[in-house]
Structure formats: structure tokens, C-alpha cells
PDB file of C-alpha atoms in Angstrom:
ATOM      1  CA  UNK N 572      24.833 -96.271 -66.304  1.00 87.00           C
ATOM      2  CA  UNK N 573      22.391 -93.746 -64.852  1.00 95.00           C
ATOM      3  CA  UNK N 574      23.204 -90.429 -63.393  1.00 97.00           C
ATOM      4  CA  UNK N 575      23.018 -92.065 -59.882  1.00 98.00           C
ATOM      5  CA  UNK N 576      25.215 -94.336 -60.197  1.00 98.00           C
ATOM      6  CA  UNK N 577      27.808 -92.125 -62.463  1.00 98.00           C
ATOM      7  CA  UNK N 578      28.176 -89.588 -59.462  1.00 98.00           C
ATOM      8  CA  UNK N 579      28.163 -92.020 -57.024  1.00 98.00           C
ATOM      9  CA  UNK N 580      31.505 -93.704 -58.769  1.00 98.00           C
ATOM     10  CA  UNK N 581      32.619 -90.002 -58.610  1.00 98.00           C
ATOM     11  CA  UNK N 582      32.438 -89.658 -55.334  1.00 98.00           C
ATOM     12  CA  UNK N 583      34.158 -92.969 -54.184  1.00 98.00           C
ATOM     13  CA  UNK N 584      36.870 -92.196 -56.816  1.00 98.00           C
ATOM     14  CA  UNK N 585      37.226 -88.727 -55.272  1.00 98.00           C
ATOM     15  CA  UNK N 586      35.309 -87.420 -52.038  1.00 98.00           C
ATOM     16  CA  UNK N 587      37.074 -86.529 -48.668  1.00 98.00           C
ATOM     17  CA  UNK N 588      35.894 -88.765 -46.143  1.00 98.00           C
ATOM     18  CA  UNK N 589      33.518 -86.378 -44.955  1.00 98.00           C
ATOM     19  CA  UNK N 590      32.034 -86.373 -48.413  1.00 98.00           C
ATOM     20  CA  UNK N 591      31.973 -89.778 -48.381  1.00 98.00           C
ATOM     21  CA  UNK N 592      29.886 -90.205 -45.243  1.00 98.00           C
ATOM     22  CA  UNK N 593      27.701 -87.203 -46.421  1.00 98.00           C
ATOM     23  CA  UNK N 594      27.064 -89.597 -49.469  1.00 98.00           C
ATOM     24  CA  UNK N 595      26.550 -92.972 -47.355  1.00 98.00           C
ATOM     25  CA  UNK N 596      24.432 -91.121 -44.887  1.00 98.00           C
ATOM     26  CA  UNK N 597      22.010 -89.662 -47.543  1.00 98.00           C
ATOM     27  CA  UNK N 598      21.776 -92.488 -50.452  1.00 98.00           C
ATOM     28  CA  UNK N 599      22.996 -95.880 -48.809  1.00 98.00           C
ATOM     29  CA  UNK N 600      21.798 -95.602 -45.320  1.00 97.00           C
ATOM     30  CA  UNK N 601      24.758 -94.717 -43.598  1.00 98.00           C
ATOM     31  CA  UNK N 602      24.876 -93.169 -40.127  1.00 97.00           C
ATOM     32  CA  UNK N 603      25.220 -89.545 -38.922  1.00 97.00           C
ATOM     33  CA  UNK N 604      27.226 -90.678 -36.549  1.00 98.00           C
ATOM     34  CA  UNK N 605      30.036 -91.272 -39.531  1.00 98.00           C
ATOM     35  CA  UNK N 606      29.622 -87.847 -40.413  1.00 98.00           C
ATOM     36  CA  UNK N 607      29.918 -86.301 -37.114  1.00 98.00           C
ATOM     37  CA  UNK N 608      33.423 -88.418 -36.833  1.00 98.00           C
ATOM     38  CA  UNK N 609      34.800 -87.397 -40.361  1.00 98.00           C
ATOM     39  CA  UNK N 610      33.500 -83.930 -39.467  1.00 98.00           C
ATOM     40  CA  UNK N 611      35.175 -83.839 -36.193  1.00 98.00           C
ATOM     41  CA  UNK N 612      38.459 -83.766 -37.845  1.00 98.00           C
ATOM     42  CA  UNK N 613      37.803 -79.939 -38.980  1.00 98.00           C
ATOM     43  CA  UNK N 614      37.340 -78.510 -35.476  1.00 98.00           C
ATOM     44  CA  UNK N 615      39.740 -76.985 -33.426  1.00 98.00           C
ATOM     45  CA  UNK N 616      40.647 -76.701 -29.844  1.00 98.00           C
ATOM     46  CA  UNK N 617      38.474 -73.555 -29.313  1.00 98.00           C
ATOM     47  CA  UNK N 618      35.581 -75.533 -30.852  1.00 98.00           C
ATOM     48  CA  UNK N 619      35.267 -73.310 -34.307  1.00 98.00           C
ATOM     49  CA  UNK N 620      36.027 -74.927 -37.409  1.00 98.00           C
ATOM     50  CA  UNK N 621      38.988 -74.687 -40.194  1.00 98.00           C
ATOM     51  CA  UNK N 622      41.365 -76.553 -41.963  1.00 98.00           C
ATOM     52  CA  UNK N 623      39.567 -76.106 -45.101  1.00 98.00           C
ATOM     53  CA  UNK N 624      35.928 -77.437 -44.587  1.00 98.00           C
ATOM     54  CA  UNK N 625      35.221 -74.436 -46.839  1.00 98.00           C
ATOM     55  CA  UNK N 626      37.393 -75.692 -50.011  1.00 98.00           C
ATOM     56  CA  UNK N 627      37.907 -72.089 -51.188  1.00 98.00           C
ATOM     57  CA  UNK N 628      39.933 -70.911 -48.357  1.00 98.00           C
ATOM     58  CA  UNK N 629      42.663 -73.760 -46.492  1.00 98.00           C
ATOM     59  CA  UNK N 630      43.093 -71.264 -43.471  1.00 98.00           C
ATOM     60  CA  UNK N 631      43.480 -74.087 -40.688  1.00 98.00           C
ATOM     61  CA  UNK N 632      42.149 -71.837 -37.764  1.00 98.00           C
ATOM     62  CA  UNK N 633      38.946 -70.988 -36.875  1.00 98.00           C
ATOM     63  CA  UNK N 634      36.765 -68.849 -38.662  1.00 98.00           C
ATOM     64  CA  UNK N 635      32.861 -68.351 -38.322  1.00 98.00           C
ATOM     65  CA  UNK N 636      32.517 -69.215 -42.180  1.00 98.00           C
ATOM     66  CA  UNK N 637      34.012 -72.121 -41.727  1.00 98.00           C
ATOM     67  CA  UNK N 638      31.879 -72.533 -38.558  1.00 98.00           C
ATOM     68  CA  UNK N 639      28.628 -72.237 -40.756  1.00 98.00           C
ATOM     69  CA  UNK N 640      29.887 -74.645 -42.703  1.00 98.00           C
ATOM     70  CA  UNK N 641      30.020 -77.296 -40.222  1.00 98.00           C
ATOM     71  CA  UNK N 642      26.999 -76.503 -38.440  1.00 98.00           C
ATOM     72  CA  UNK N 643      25.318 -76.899 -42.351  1.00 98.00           C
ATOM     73  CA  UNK N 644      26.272 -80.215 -42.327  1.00 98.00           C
ATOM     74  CA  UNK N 645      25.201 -80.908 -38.538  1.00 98.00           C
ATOM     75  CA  UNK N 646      21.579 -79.567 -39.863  1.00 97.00           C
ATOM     76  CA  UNK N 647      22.165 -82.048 -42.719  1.00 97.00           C
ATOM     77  CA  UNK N 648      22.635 -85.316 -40.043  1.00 97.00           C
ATOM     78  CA  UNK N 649      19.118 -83.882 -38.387  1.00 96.00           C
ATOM     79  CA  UNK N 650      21.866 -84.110 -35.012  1.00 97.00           C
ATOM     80  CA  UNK N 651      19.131 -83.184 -32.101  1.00 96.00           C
ATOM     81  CA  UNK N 652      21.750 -84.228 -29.314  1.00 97.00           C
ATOM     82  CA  UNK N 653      22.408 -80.502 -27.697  1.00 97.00           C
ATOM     83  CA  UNK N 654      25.288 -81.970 -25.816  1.00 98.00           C
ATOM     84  CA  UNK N 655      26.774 -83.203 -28.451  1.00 98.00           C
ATOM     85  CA  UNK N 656      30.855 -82.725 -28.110  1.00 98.00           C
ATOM     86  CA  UNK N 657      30.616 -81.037 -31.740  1.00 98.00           C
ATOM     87  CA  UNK N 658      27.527 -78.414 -30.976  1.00 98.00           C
ATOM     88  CA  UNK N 659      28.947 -77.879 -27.555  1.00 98.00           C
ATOM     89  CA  UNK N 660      32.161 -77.158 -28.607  1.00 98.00           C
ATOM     90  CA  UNK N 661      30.674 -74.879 -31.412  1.00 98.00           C
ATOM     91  CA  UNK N 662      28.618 -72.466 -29.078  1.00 98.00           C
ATOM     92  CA  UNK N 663      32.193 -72.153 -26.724  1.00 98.00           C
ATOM     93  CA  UNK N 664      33.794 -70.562 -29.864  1.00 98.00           C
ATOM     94  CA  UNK N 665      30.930 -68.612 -30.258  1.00 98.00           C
ATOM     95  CA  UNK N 666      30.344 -67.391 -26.784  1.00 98.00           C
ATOM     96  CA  UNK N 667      34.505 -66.724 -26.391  1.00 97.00           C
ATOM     97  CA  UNK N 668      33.685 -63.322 -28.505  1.00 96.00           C
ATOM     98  CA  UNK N 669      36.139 -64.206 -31.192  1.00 96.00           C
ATOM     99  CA  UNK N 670      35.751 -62.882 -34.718  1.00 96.00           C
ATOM    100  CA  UNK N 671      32.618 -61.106 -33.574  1.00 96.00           C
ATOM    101  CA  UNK N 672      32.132 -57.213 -34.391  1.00 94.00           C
ATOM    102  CA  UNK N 673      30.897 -55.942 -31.230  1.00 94.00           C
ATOM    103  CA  UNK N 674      29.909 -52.974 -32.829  1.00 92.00           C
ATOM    104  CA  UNK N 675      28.072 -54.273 -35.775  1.00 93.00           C
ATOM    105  CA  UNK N 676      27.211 -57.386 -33.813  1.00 95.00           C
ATOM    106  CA  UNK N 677      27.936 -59.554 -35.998  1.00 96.00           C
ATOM    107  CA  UNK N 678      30.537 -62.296 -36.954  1.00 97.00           C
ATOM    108  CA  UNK N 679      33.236 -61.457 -39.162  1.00 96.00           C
ATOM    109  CA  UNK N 680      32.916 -62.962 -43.289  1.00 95.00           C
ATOM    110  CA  UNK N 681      36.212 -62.532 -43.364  1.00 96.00           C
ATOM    111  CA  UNK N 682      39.587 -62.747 -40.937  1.00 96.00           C
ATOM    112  CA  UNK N 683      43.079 -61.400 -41.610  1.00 96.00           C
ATOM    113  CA  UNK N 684      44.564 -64.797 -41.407  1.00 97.00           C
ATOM    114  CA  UNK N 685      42.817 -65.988 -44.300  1.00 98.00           C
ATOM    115  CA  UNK N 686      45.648 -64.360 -46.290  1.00 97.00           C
ATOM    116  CA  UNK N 687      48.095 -66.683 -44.797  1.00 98.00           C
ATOM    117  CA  UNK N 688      46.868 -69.474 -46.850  1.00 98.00           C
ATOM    118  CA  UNK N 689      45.642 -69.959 -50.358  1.00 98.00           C
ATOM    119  CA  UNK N 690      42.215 -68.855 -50.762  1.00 98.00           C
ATOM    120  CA  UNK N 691      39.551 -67.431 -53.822  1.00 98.00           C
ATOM    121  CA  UNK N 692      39.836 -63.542 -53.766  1.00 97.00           C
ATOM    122  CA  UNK N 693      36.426 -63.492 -51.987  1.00 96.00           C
ATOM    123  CA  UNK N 694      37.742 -64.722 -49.157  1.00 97.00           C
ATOM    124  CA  UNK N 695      40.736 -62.345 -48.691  1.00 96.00           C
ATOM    125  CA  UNK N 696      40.589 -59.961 -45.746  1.00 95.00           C
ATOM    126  CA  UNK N 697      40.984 -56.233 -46.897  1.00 91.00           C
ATOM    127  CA  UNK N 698      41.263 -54.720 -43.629  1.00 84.00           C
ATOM    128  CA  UNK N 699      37.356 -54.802 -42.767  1.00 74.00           C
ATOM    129  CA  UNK N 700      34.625 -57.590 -42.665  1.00 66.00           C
ATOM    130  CA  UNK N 701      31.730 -57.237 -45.408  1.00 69.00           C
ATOM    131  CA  UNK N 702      29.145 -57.686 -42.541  1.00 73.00           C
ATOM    132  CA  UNK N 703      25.846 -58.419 -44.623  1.00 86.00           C
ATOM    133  CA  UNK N 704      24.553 -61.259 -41.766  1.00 96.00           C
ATOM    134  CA  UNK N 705      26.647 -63.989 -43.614  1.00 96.00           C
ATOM    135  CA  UNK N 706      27.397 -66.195 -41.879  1.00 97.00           C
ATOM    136  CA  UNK N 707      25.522 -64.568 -38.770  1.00 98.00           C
ATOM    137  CA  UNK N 708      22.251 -64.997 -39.295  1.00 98.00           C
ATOM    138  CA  UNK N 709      22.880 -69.064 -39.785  1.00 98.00           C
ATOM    139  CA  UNK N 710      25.584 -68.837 -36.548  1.00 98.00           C
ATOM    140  CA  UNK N 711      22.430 -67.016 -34.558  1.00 98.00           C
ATOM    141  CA  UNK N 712      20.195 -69.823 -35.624  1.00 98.00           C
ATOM    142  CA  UNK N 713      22.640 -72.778 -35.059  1.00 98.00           C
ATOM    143  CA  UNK N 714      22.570 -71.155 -31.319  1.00 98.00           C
ATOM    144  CA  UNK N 715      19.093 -70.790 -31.414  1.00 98.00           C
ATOM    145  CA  UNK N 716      18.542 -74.071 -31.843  1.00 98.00           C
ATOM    146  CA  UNK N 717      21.026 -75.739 -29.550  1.00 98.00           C
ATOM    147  CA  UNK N 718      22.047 -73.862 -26.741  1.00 98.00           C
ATOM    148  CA  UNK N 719      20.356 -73.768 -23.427  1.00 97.00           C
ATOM    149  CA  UNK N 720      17.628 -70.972 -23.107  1.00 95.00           C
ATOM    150  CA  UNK N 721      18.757 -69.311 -19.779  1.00 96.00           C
ATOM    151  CA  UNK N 722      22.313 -69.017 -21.312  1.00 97.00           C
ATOM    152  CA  UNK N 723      23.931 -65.786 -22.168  1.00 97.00           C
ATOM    153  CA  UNK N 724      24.890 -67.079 -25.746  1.00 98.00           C
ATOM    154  CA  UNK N 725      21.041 -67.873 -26.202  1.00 98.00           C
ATOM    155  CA  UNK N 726      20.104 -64.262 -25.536  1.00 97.00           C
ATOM    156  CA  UNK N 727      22.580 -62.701 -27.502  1.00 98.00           C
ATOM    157  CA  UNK N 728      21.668 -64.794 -30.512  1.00 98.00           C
ATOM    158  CA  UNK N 729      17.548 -64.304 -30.175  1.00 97.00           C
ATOM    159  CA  UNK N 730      18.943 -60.092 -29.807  1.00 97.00           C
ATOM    160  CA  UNK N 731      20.993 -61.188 -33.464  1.00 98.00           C
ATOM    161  CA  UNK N 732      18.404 -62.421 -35.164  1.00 98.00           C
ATOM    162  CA  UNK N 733      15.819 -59.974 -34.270  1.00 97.00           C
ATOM    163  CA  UNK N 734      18.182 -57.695 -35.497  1.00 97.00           C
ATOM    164  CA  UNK N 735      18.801 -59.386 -38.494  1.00 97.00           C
ATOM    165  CA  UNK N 736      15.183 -59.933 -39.433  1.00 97.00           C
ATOM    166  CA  UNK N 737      14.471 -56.495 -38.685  1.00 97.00           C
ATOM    167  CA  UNK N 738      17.427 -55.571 -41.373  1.00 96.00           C
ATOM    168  CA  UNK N 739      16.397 -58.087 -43.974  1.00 97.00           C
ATOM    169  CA  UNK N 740      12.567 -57.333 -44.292  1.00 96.00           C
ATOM    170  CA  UNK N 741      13.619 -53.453 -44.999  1.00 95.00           C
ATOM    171  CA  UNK N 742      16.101 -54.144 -47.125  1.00 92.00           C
ATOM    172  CA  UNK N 743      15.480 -53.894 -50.805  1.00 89.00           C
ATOM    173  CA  UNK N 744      15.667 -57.310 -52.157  1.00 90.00           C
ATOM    174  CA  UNK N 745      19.146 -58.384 -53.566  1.00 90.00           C
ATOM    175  CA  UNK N 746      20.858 -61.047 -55.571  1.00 91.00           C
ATOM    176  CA  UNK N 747      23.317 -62.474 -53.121  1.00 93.00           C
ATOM    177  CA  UNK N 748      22.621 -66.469 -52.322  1.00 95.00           C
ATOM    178  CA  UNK N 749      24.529 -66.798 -49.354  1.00 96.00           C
ATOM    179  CA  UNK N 750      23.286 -63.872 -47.425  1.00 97.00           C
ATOM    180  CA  UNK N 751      19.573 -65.123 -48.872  1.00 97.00           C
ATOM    181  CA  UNK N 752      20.340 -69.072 -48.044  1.00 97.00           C
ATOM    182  CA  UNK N 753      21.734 -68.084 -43.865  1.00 98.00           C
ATOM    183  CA  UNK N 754      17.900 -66.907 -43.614  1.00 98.00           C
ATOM    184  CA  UNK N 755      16.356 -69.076 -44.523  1.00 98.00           C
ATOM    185  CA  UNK N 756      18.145 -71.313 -42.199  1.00 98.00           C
ATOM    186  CA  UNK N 757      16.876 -68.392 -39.628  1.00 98.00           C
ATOM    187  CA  UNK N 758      13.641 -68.311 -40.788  1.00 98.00           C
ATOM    188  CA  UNK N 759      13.766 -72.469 -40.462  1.00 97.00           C
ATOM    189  CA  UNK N 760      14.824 -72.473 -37.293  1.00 97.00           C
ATOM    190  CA  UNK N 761      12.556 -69.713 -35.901  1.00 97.00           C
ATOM    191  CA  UNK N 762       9.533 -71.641 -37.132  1.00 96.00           C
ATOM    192  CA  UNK N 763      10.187 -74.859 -34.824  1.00 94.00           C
ATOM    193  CA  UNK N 764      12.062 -73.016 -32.055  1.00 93.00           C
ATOM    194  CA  UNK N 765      11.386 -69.306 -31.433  1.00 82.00           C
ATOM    195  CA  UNK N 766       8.505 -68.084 -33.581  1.00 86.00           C
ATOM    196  CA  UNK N 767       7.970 -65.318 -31.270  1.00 93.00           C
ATOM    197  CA  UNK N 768      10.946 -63.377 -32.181  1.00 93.00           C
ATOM    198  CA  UNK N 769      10.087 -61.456 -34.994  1.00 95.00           C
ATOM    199  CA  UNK N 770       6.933 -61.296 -37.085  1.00 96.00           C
ATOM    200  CA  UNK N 771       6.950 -64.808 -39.463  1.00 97.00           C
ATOM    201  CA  UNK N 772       4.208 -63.650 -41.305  1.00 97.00           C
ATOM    202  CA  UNK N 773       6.351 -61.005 -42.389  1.00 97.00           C
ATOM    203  CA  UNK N 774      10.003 -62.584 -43.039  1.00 97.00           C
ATOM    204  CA  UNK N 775       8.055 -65.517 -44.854  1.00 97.00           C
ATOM    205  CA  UNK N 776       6.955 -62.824 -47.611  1.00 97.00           C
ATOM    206  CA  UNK N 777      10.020 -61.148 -47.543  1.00 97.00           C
ATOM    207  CA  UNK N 778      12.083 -64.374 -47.867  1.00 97.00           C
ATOM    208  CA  UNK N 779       9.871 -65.752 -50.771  1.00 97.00           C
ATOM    209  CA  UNK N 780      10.217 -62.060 -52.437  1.00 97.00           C
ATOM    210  CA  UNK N 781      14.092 -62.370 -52.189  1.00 97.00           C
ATOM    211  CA  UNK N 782      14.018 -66.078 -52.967  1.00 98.00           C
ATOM    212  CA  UNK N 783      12.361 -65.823 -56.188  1.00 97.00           C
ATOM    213  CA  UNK N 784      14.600 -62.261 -56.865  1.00 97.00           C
ATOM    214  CA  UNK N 785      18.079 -64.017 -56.568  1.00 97.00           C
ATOM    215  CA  UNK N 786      17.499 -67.080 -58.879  1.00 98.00           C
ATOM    216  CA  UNK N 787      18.503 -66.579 -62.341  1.00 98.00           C
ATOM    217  CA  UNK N 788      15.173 -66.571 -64.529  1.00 97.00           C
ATOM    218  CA  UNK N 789      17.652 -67.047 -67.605  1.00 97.00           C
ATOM    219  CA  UNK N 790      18.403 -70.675 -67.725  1.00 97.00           C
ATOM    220  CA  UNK N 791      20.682 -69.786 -70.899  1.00 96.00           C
ATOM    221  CA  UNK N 792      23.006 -68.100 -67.905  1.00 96.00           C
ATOM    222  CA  UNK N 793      23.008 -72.013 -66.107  1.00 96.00           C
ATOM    223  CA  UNK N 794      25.731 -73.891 -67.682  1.00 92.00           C
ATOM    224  CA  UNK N 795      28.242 -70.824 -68.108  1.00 90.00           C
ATOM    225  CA  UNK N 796      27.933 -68.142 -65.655  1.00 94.00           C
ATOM    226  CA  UNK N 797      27.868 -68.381 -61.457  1.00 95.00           C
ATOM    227  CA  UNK N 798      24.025 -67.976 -60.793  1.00 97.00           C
ATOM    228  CA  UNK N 799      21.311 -69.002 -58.375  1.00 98.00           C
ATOM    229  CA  UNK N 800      19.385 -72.094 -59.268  1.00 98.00           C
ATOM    230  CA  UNK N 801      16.460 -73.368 -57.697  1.00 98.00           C
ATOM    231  CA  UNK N 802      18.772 -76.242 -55.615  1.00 98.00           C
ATOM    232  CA  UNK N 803      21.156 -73.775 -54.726  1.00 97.00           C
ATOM    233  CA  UNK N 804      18.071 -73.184 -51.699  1.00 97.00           C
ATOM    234  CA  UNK N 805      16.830 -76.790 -52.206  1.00 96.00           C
ATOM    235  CA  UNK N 806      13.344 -76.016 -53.405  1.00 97.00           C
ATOM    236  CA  UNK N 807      11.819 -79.393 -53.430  1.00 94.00           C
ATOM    237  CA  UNK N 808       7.930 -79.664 -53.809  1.00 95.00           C
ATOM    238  CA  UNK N 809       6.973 -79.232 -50.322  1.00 95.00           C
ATOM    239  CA  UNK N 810       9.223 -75.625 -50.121  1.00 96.00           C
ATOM    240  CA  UNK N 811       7.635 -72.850 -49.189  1.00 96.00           C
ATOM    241  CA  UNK N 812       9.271 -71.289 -52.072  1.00 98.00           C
ATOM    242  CA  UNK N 813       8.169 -74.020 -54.501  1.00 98.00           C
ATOM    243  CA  UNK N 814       4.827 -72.076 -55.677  1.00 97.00           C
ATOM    244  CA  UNK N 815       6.780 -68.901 -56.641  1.00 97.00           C
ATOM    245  CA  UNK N 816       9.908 -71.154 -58.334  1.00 98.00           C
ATOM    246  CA  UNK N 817       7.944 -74.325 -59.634  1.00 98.00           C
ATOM    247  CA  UNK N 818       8.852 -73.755 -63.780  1.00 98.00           C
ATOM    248  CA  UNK N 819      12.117 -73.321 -62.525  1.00 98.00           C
ATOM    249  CA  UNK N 820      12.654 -75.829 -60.307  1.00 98.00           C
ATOM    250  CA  UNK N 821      10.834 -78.750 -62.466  1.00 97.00           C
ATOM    251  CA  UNK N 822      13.373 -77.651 -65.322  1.00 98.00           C
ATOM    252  CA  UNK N 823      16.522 -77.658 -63.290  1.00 98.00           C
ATOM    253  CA  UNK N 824      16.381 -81.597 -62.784  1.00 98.00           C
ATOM    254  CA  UNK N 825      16.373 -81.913 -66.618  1.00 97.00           C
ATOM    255  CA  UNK N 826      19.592 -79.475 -66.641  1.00 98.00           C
ATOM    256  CA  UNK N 827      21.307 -81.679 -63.740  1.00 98.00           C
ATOM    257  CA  UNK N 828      20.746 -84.815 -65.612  1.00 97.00           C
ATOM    258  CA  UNK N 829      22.207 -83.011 -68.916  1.00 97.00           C
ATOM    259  CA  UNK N 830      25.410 -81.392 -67.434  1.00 97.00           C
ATOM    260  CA  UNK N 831      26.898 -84.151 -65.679  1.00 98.00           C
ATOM    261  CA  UNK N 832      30.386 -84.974 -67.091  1.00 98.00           C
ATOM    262  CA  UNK N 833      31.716 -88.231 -68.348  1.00 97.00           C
ATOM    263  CA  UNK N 834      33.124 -88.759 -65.075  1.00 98.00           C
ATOM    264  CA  UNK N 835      30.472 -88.112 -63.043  1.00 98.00           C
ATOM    265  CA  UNK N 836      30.523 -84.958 -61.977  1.00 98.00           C
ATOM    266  CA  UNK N 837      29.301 -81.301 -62.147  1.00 98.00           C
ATOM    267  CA  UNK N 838      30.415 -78.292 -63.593  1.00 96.00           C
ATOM    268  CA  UNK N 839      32.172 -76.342 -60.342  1.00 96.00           C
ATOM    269  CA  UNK N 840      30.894 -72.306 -61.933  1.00 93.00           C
ATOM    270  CA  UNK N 841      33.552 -70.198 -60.545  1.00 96.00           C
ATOM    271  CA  UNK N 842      37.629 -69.944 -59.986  1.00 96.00           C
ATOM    272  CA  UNK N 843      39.573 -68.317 -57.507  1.00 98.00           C
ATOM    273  CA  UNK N 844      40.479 -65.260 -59.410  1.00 96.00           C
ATOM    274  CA  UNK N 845      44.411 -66.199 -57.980  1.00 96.00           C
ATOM    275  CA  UNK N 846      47.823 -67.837 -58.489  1.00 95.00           C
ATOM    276  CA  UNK N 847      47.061 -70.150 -56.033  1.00 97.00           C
ATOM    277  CA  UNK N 848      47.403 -73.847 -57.747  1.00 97.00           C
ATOM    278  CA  UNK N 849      45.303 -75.413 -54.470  1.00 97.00           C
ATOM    279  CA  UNK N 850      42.461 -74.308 -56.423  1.00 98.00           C
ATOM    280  CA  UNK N 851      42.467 -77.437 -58.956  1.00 97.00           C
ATOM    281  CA  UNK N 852      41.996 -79.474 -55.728  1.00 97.00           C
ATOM    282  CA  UNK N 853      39.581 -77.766 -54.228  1.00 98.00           C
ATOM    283  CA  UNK N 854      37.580 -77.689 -57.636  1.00 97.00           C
ATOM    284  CA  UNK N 855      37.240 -81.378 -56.908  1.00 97.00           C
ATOM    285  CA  UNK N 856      36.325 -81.495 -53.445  1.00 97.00           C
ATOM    286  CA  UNK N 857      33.615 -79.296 -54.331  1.00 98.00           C
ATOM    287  CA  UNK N 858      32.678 -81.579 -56.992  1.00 98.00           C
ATOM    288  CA  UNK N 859      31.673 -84.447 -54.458  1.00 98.00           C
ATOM    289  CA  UNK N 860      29.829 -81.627 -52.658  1.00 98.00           C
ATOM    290  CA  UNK N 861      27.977 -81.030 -55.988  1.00 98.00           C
ATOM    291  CA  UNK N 862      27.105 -84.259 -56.764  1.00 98.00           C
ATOM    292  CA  UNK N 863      25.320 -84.842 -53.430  1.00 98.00           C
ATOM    293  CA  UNK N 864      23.662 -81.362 -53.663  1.00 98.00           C
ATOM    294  CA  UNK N 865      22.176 -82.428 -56.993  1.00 98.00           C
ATOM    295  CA  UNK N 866      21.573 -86.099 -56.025  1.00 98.00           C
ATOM    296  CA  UNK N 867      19.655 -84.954 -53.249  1.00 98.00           C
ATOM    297  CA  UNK N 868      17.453 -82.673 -55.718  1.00 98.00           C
ATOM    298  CA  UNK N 869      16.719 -85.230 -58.028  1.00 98.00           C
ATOM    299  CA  UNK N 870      15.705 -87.967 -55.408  1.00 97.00           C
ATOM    300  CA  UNK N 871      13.293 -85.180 -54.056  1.00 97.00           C
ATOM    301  CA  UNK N 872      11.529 -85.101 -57.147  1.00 97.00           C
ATOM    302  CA  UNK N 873      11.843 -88.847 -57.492  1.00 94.00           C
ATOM    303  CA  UNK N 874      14.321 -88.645 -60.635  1.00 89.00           C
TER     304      UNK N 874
END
């Protein structure tokens, strides 16, 4: 049995239906309209997102992490319907102000009631917000892209990103994935929607500087330690961070094939750091999420 077909058993045996339709939709033709419906089922009445779409943190309400989450896999579906019950609900949670820092303006990483439910230690609220443009930048690009151009939510999100942009091209570069993988959705988005924002020249260099900073040159590092790999930003062949990355990137699809477990799955690289026992099932949810990550990595380079 190839690797295919060993994570594919994997995820039947053990995927949330939204992982399951993520699955059908990418590998056996399935619709995105089945993975709009599973998704639905992680959205609240205020539109945001919860109930542990995140695995790491089962706070039901709505938080703008989980948000970005959701709007991830609505830029997975290629969804280009702006009135789409999902997007539209979306932008009213993000134009109702809530978990926004109107100072820093910015959404929140992190809300208080996070600590009401089990959750990795990265997640728990400390009395502040680390406010580093995760998930913003990605929440001012889902906006970006879907709501309507004279709208007030619009604006504020072109004034976010140009913000953001403005913050990330003078910042020194980092190691930080997340932060590094919400701009590139910006910088995505930007190019087919709203180039005229900031200068692309500029981010593009910037972003390919960081990109090639954050993953782990040490492939030693891989199998043990929590480190950036090349499909961590999905840099396929025709990535603009595929020149930079290509050693890299060509090797990882060797390592994907050679860590997969007898059942079919993929190392998950971190814990929770906590008592909580919810994290042995959210290890496995994560594992379907894995397999489709690296699935979708190998069929780009035609593994």
C-alpha cells in the first residue's frame, strides 16, 4: 500500500467530517459545497467561528483565530461567492468591533475565555493579546477579498493591511510561521485584488527574505523538534518562494514519504504543555489535517 492510500485509510478511520470533505474535495473530486456544510457547523450566531475548528483550543465562542481558521479553509474551496451565508456572516463578526484592539488595530491572538476551556498554553490569555498581525493580516485579507468596496469594513481592512505591510517590510526578519504564513495570504490577496496598496515590489522581497529565514535549514531538526518546513507555506514549484527553498523543498517529499506511521499518519511536533487530557484528541484531529497538508505537497510535485 502506497503512502496515498495509507493516509487516506487514516483519514476515513479518523477525520471530523470537515476533514473528511477537505479530503474528498481535494483527492476524490468532492464538492466545496460539502465543505462549506461541514464547516458551517463551527460558526456562531455572530458569524465568527469556535467550537474548536482550531484543535488546540475547544473555546466554543468566537474568536478571530478561530475565524482565520475558517476563512483558510474557505481559500482552500477557491469559494468566489461574496454572498455566501459563511463569508457574509464572517465580515458581520468582523465589522461588530469584537475582539479588535482599537488601539493597536488589530484583532486579538488571544481572548480571556479561552481559559474556560482546555487549550495548549499558547493559547491561554495572560491579560493582554500578543498583537504581532496574527491572525490580522489574514482577517484584513479575507475582507479584502470579499467584502464590498464602498463598505466601511473594506476601508478599515485596506487601512490594516497598509499598516501591516508597512510593519512587516521594517521589521527585522523573524522565525515565527504563523505571523510569516497570514502574509503571505496578504501578499496573495493583494496581488489579484488591491495591488495598489502598498509597494509589491517591496513586500515580495521582504516576504521571500522572511520565507527562506523561518524554515529550518537543519533537516536533522525535522522529525524531532517543532520547525518550519517548506509545506508548512506550501512551496510547490510554481511558488514564488520555490527558487530561494528548492533543495529544501525537493527533499521534504522524501521526508513525508519516510515519516508516515504504520497507521497512516504524521508525526503531530508539539503538545500542549498542560493537564488537559483533550489534547490526545486533538493530536488526532490534527493528524487528518496533516495528512491532507502533506498529500497535497506530494501530488504538487507529482509523488
Amino acid at each position: 500500500m502506497n503512502t496515498y492510500e495509507k493516509a487516506k485509510q487514516f483519514v476515513y478511520r479518523n477525520a471530523r467530517p470537515l476533514d473528511l470533505a477537505r479530503w474528498q474535495y481535494h483527492f476524490e473530486n468532492g464538492s466545496k459545497e460539502a465543505v462549506l456544510h461541514a464547516l458551517s457547523f463551527y460558526q456562531n450566531e455572530d458569524g465568527g467561528f469556535g467550537h474548536g475548528i482550531e484543535p488546540d483550543f475547544l473555546n466554543p465562542d468566537s474568536t478571530p483565530i478561530a475565524t482565520w481558521a475558517a476563512t483558510d479553509i474557505i481559500n482552500e474551496t477557491g469559494l468566489t461567492d461574496k454572498a455566501h451565508p459563511i463569508v457574509t456572516g464572517i465580515l458581520r463578526y468582523l465589522e461588530s468591533g469584537a475582539d479588535f484592539d482599537e488601539e493597536q488595530n488589530q484583532w486579538l491572538n488571544t481572548v480571556p475565555t479561552n481559559n474556560d476551556y482546555p487549550h495548549a498554553i499558547w493559547w491561554e490569555y495572560n491579560g493582554s493579546s500578543e498583537l504581532k498581525y496574527n491572525p490580522t493580516a489574514a482577517l484584513a485579507a479575507f475582507t479584502i477579498r470579499y467584502a464590498d468596496s464602498d463598505s466601511n469594513i473594506y476601508k478599515k481592512a485596506c487601512n490594516i493591511a497598509k499598516q501591516a505591510v508597512e510593519w512587516f517590510v521594517g521589521a527585522v526578519p523573524f522565525i515565527e510561521q504563523h505571523i510569516t504564513g497570514c502574509f503571505i495570504t496578504l501578499y496573495n490577496t493583494l496581488s489579484q485584488t488591491a495591488p495598489d496598496i502598498c509597494d509589491m515590489q517591496l513586500f515580495k522581497e521582504k516576504l521571500c527574505e522572511n520565507v527562506k529565514h523561518t524554515i529550518c535549514p537543519d533537516t536533522e531538526k525535522w522529525a524531532t523538534e517543532y520547525v518550519t518546513r517548506p509545506s508548512n507555506f506550501s512551496i510547490t514549484k510554481d511558488s514564488v518562494f520555490y527558487p530561494d527553498n528548492a533543495e529544501l523543498a525537493e527533499y521534504e517529499c522524501g521526508f513525508i514519504e519516510a515519516t508516515q506511521l504504520p497507521d497512516g499518519s504524521f508525526p503531530v511536533p508539539w503538545q500542549w504543555y498542560t493537564d488537559y487530557k483533550e489534547y490526545e484528541v486533538s493530536a488526532n484531529h490534527w493528524r487528518s489535517s496533516i495528512a491532507i497538508t502533506n498529500m497535497l505537497y506530494l501530488k504538487a510535485y507529482g509523488k
